[in-house]
Coordinates of C-alpha atoms in Angstrom, one line a residue:
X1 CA -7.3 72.4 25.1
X2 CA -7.7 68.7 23.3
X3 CA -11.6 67.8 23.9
X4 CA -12.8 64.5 22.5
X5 CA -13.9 64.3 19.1
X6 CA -10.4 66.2 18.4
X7 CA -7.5 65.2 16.3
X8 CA -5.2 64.0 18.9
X9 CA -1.5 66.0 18.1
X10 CA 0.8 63.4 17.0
X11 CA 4.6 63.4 19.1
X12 CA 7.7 61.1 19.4
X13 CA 9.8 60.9 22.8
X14 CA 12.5 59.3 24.3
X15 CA 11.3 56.6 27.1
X16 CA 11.8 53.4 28.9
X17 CA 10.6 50.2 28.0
X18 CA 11.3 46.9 29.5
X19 CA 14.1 48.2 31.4
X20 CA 15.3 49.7 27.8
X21 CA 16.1 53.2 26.2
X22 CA 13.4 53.5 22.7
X23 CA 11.8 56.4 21.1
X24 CA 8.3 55.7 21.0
X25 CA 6.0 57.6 18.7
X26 CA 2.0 57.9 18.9
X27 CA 2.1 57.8 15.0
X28 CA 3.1 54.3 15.5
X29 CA 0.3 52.8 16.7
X30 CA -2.6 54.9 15.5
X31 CA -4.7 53.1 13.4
X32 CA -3.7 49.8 14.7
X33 CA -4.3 50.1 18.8
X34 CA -6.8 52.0 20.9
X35 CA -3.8 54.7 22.7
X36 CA -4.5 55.4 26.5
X37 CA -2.1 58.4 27.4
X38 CA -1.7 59.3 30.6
X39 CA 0.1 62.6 31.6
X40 CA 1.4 62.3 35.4
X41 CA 3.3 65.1 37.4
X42 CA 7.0 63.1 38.0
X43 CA 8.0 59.8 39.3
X44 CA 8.1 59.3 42.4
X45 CA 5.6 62.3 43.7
X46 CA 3.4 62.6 46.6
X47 CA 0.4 60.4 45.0
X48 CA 3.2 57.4 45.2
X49 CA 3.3 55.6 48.3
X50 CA 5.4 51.8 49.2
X51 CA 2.6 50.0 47.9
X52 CA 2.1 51.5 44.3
X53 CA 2.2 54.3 42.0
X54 CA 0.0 57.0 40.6
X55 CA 0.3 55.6 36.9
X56 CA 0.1 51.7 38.6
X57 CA -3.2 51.5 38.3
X58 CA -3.6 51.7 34.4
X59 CA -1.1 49.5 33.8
X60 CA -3.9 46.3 33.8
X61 CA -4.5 48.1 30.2
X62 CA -1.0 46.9 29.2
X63 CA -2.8 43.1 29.4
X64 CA -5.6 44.1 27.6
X65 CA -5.0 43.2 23.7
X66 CA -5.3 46.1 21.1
X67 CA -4.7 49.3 23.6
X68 CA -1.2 51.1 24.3
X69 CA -0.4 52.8 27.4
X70 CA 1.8 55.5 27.3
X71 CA 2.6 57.2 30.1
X72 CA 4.7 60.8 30.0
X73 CA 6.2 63.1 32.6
X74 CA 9.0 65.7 33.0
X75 CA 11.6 63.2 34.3
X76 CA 14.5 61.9 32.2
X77 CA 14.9 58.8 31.2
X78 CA 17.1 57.6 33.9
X79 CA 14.5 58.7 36.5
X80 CA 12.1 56.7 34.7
X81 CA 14.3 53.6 34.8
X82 CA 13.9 53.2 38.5
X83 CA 10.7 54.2 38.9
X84 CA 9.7 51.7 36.5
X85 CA 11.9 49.1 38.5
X86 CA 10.5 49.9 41.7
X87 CA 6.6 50.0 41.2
X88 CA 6.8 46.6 38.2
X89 CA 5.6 49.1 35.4
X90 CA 4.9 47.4 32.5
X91 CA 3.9 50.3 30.7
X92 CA 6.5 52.4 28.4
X93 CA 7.2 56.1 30.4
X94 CA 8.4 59.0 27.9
X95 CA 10.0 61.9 28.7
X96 CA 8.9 65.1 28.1
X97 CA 11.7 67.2 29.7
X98 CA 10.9 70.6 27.8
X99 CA 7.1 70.3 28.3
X100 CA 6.6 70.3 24.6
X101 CA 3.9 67.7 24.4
X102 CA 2.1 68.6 27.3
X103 CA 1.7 71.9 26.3
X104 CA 0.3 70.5 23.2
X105 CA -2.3 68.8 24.9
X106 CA -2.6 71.6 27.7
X107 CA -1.9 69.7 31.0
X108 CA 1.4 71.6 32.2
X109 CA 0.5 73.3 35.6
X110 CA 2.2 76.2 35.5
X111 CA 1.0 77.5 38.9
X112 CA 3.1 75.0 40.7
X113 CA 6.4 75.9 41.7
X114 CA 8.4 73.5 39.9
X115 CA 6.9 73.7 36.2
X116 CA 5.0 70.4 36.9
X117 CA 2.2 68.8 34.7
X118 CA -1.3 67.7 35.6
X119 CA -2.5 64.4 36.0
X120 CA -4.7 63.8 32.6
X121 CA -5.9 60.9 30.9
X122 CA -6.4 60.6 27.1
X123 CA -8.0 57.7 25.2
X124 CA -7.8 58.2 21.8
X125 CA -9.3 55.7 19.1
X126 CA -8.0 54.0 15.7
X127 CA -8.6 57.1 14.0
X128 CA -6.4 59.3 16.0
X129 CA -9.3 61.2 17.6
X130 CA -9.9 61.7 21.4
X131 CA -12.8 59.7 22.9
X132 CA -12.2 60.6 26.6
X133 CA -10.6 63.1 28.6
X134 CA -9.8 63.3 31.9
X135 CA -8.3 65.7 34.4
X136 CA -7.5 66.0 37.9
X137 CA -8.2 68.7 40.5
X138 CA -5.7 68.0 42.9
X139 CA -2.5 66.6 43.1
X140 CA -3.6 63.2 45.0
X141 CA -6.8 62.6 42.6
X142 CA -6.3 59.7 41.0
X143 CA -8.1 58.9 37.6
X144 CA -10.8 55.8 37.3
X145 CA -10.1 52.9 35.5
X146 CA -14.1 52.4 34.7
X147 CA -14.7 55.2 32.7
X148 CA -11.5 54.5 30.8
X149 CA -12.3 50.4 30.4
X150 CA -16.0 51.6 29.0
X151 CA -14.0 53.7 26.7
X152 CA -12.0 51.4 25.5
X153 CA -14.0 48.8 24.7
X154 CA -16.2 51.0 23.2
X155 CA -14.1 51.6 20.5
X156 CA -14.3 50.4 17.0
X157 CA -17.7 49.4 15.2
X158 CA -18.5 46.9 12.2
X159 CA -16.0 49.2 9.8
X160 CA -13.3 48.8 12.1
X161 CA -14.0 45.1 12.6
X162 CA -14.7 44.9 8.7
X163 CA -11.3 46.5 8.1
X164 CA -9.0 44.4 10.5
X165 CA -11.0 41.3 8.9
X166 CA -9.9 41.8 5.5
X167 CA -6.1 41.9 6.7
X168 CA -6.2 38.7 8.1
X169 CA -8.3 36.8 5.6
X170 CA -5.2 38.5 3.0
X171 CA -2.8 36.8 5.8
X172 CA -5.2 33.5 6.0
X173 CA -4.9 33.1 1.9
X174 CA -1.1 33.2 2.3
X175 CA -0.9 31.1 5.0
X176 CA -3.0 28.4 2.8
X177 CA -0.8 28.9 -0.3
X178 CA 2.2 28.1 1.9
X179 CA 0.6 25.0 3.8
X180 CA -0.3 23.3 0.6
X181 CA 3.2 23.9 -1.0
X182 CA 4.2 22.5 2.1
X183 CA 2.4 19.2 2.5
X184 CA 3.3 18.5 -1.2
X185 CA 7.2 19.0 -0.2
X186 CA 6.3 17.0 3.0
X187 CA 4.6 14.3 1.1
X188 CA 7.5 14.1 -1.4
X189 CA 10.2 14.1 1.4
X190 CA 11.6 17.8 0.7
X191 CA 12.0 18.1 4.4
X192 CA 14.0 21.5 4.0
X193 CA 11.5 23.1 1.5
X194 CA 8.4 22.0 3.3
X195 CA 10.5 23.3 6.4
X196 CA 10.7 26.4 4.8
X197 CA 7.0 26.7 4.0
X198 CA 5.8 25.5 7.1
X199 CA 7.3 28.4 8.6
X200 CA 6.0 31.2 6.8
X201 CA 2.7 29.4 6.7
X202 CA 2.8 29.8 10.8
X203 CA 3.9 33.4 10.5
X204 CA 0.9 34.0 7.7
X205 CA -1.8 32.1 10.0
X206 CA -0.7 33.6 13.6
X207 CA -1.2 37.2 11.9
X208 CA -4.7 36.4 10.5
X209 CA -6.1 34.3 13.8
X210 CA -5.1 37.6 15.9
X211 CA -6.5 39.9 13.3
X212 CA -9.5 37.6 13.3
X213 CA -9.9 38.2 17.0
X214 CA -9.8 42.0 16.9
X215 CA -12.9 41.9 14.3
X216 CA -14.7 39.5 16.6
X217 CA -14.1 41.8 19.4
X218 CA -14.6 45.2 17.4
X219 CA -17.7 43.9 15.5
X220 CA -21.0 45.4 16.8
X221 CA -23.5 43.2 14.2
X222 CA -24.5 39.8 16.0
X223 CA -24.3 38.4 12.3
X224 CA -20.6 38.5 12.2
X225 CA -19.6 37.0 15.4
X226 CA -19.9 33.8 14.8
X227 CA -17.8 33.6 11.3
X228 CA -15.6 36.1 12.9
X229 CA -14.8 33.7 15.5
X230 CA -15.0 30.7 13.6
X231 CA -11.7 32.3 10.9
X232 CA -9.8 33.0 14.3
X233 CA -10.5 29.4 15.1
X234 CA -9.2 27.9 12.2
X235 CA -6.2 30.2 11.5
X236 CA -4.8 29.4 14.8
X237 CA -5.6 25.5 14.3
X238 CA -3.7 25.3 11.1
X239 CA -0.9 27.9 13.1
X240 CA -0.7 25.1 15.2
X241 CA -0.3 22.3 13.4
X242 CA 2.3 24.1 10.7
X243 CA 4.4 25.0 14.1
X244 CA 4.4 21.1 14.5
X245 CA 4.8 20.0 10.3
X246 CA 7.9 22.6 10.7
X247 CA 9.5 21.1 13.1
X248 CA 8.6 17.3 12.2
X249 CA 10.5 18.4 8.8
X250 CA 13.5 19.6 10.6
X251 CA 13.6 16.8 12.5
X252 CA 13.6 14.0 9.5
X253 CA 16.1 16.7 7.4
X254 CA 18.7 15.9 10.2
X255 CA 17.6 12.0 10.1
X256 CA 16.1 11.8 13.6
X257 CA 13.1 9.8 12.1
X258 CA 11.2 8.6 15.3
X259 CA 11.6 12.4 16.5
X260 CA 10.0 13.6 13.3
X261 CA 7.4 10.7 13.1
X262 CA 6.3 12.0 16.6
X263 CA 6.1 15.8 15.5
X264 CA 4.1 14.6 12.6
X265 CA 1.5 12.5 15.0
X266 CA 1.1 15.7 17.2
X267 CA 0.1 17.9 14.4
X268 CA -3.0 15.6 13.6
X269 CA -5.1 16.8 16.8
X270 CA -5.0 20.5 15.1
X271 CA -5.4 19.3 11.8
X272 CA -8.6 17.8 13.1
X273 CA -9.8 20.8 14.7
X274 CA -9.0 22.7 11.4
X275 CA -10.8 19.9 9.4
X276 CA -14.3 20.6 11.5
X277 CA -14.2 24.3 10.6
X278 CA -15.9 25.7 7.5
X279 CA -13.3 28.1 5.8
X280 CA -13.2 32.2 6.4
X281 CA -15.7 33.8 3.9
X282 CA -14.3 36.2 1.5
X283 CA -14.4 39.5 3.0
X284 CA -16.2 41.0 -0.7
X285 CA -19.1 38.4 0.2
X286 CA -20.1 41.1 3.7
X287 CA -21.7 43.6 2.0
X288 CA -23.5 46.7 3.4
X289 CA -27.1 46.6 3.1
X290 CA -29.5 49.0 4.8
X291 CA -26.8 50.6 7.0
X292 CA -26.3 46.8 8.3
X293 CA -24.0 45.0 7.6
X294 CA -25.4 41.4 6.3
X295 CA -23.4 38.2 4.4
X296 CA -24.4 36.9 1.2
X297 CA -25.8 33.5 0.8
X298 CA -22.9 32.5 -1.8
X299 CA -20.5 33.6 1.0
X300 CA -20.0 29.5 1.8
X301 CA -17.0 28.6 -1.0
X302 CA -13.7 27.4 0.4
X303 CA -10.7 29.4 -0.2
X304 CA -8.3 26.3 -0.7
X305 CA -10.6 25.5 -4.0
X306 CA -10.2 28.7 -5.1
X307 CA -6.8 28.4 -4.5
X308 CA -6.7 25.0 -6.7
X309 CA -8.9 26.6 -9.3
X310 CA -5.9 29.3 -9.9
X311 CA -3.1 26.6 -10.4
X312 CA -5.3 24.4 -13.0
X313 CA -5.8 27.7 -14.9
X314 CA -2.2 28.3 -14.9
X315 CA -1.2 24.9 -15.4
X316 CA -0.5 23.8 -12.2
X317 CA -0.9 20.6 -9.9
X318 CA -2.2 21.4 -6.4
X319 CA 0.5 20.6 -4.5
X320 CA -0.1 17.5 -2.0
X321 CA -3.3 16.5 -4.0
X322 CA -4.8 17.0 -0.3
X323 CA -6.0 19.6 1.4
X324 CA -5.4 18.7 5.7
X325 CA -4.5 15.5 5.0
X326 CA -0.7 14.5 6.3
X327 CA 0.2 10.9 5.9
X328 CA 2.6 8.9 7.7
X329 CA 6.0 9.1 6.5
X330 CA 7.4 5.5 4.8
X331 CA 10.6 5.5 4.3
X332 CA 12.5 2.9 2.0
X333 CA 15.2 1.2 2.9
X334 CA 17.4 2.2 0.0
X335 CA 16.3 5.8 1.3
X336 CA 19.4 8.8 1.5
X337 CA 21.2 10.1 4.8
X338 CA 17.6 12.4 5.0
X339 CA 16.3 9.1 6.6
X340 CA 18.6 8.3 9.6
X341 CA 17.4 7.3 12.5
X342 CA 14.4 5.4 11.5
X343 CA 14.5 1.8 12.7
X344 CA 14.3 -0.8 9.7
X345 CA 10.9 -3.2 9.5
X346 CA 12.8 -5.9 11.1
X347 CA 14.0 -3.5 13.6
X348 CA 11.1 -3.0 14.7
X349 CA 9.3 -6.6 14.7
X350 CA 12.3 -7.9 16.6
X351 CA 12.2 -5.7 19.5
X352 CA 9.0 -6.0 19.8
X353 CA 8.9 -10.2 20.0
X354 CA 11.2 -9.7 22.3
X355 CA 9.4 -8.1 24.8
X356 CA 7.6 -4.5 24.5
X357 CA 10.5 -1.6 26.2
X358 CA 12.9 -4.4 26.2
X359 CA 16.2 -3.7 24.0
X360 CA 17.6 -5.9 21.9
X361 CA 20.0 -8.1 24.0
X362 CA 18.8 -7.6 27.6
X363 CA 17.7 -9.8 30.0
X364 CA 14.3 -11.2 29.3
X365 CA 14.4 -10.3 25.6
X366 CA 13.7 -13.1 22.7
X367 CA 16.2 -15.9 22.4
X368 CA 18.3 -16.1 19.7
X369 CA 16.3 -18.9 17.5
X370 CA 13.3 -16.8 17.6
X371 CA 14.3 -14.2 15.7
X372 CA 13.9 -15.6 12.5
X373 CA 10.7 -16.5 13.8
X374 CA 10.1 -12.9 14.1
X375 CA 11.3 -11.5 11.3
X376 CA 10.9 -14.4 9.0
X377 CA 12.7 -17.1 8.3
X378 CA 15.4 -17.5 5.2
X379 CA 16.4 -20.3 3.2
X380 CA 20.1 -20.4 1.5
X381 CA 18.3 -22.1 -1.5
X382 CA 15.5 -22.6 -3.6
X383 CA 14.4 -25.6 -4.9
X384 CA 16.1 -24.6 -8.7
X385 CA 19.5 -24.1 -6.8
X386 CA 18.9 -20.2 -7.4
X387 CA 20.3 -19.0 -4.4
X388 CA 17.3 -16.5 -2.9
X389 CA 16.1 -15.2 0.7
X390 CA 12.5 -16.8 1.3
X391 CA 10.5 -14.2 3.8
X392 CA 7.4 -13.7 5.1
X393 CA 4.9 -11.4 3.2
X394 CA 5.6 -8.2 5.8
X395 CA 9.3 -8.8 6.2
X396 CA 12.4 -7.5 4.4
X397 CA 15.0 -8.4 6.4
X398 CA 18.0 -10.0 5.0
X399 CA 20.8 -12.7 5.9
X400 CA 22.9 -10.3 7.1
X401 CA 20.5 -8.7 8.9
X402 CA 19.6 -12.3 10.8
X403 CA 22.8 -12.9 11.8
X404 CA 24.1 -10.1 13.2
X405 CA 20.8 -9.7 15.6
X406 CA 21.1 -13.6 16.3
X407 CA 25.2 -12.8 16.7
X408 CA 24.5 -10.2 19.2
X409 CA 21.9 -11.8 21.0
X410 CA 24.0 -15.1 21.3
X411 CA 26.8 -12.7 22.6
X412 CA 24.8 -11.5 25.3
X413 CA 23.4 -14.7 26.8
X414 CA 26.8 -16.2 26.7
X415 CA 28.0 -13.6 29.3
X416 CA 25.0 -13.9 30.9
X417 CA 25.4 -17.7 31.6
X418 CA 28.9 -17.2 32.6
X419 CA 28.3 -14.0 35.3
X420 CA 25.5 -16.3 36.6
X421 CA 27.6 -19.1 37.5

């Protein structure tokens, strides 16, 4: 018999999950998910009644983040399929047709005609050990989710918390290495590379901010909960705002300027956030003192400067020269294809003289004489006889560029004047 405190034996089986046919193996998850296993006696048996199941009631455990459920009978897969489909069960079911497993963990009930197995509930921790063990008496006894929840969230200690820390402050560190290459591409109009960085920045900070949670949540010292919880904060702040960088990037790459300018704006609120928040402390500055687990005073120094630091030694520029700062793109006009879709300057002053969500040309817009006005006005020649365009000190429009608006505009009120009378 497995008590708690045991090594819990290891096992691979064939089941269902999501409607699909896997082979899921315990090994897989220990030592990164508390496991809740549940042995039942076969789908669809006497406990089961039109409004749930015998295993229904730990599948809330499937919402909880950090704990498998893994729930194993005699059945074949098929069998599992619709019982899965009629009770909604999130939770994977594995077959153990020839017992194997459950004999492992003694919980076949051999006394029952039919070579059955008894309804048992394992929870074993990170370490593969058993913390809780339950077993029915009956065949209608069902198991209680309190005991098992306690258990649960029981699990894991300041080791654990330390442990799952130091992988996402390893993540976090990428994450920054790949944001700052990126805001330098961004900056410099790279949009594919910075794309490209963006992206694994994202990946890099949505690994760390959940590993950050599971030490918040794992940690038992009150001294860790705050920087705990401030690291998850900032990781997913900056995941946030390299989701939005990566797509502004995309979008100017394919020349949909006002689509990427808009990205761009809507990354600034998580920057912000990011901005307020000091960054994660080195994991080597929590040290173990007295059996508790304290941080250093030194334990303050931003990661990004140590990142810095390590390109000046090797001869490098910090990319960007910022840290969360992301400008707003300018593009020239004499910019390449990258840039299409941006309106020009005068674009953009003559729409709006002539009236603000009014298109060039419709009714109510500005009259064709005042859009030099607008845009500034232009002289054939200068006083030398050099022939030159004379504009105002914001505008960079050209003759042509006059013209054709006036042209258009002209256009338009003539048919206009003629449908009106």
């Amino acid at each position: 018999m497995v008590t708690p405190g045991e090594k819990a034996p290891t096992f691979e089986l064939p089941a269902v999950v999501d409607g699909g046919l896997e082979r899921r193996a315990l090994s897989d998850v220990l030592g990164e998910e508390v496991v809740v296993l549940m042995f039942y006696p076969a789908d669809f048996n006497p406990a089961c009644d039109r409004d749930g199941s015998d295993v229904g009631e730990l599948d809330v455990f499937t919402m909880q983040k950090d704990v498998t459920v893994l729930a194993v009978s005699p059945d074949s897969v098929y069998s599992h399929r619709k019982f899965a489909e009629e009770y909604d069960l999130k939770m994977p079911l594995l077959s153990d047709t020839r017992r194997t497993v459950a004999e492992r963990y003694d919980v076949v009930d051999d006394r029952d005609e039919g070579y059955l197995l008894k309804r048992a509930v394992f929870v074993i921790d990170l370490e593969g050990r058993v913390q809780y063990r339950w077993e029915s008496n009956g065949p209608h006894e069902l198991p209680e989710v309190e005991p098992i929840r306690v258990t649960t969230e029981a699990i894991g200690g300041d080791s654990t918390a330390l442990s799952r820390y130091r992988v996402g402050h390893a993540h976090y560190v990428e994450g920054r290495r790949a944001f700052t290459s990126a805001m330098g591409a961004f900056s410099d109009h790279e949009w594919m590379l910075a794309r490209g960085d963006f992206e694994q920045a994202r990946g890099e900070f949505e690994e760390a901010a959940e590993e950050f949670d599971t030490a918040y949540r794992f940690s038992e010292t009150a001294v860790l909960d705050e920087p705990f919880d401030r690291a998850g904060s900032k990781a997913n702040s900056l995941w946030q705002a390299a989701d939005w960088l990566a797509t502004a990037a995309d979008e100017f790459a394919s020349g949909n300027g006002q689509e990427g300018e808009s990205y761009r704006s809507d990354a600034e609120a998580p920057l912000e956030a990011a901005r307020d928040l000091d960054e994660p402390i080195d994991p080597d500055d929590i040290v173990d003192e007295d059996g508790e687990i304290l941080l250093e005073p030194e334990a303050d120094d931003s990661i990004i400067e140590e990142i810095r630091d390590q390109q000046r030694q090797e001869g490098e520029e910090p990319a960007g020269g910022v840290d969360l700062e992301v400008e707003e793109v300018t593009i020239e006009d004499d910019d390449d294809s990258e840039t299409r879709g941006l309106e020009t300057d005068a674009e953009r002053r003559a729409r709006e003289y002539g009236g603000k969500g009014v298109e060039m040309g419709q009714t109510g817009g500005a009259k064709a004489g005042q859009i030099a006005d607008a845009v500034g006005n232009v002289d054939a020649e200068s006083e030398d006889g050099d022939e030159q365009s004379t504009e105002s000190e914001s505008s960079d429009v050209t003759d042509e560029e006059v013209a054709e608006i006036a042209a258009e505009l002209e256009d338009e009120e003539s048919t206009e004047s003629v449908d009106g009378h």
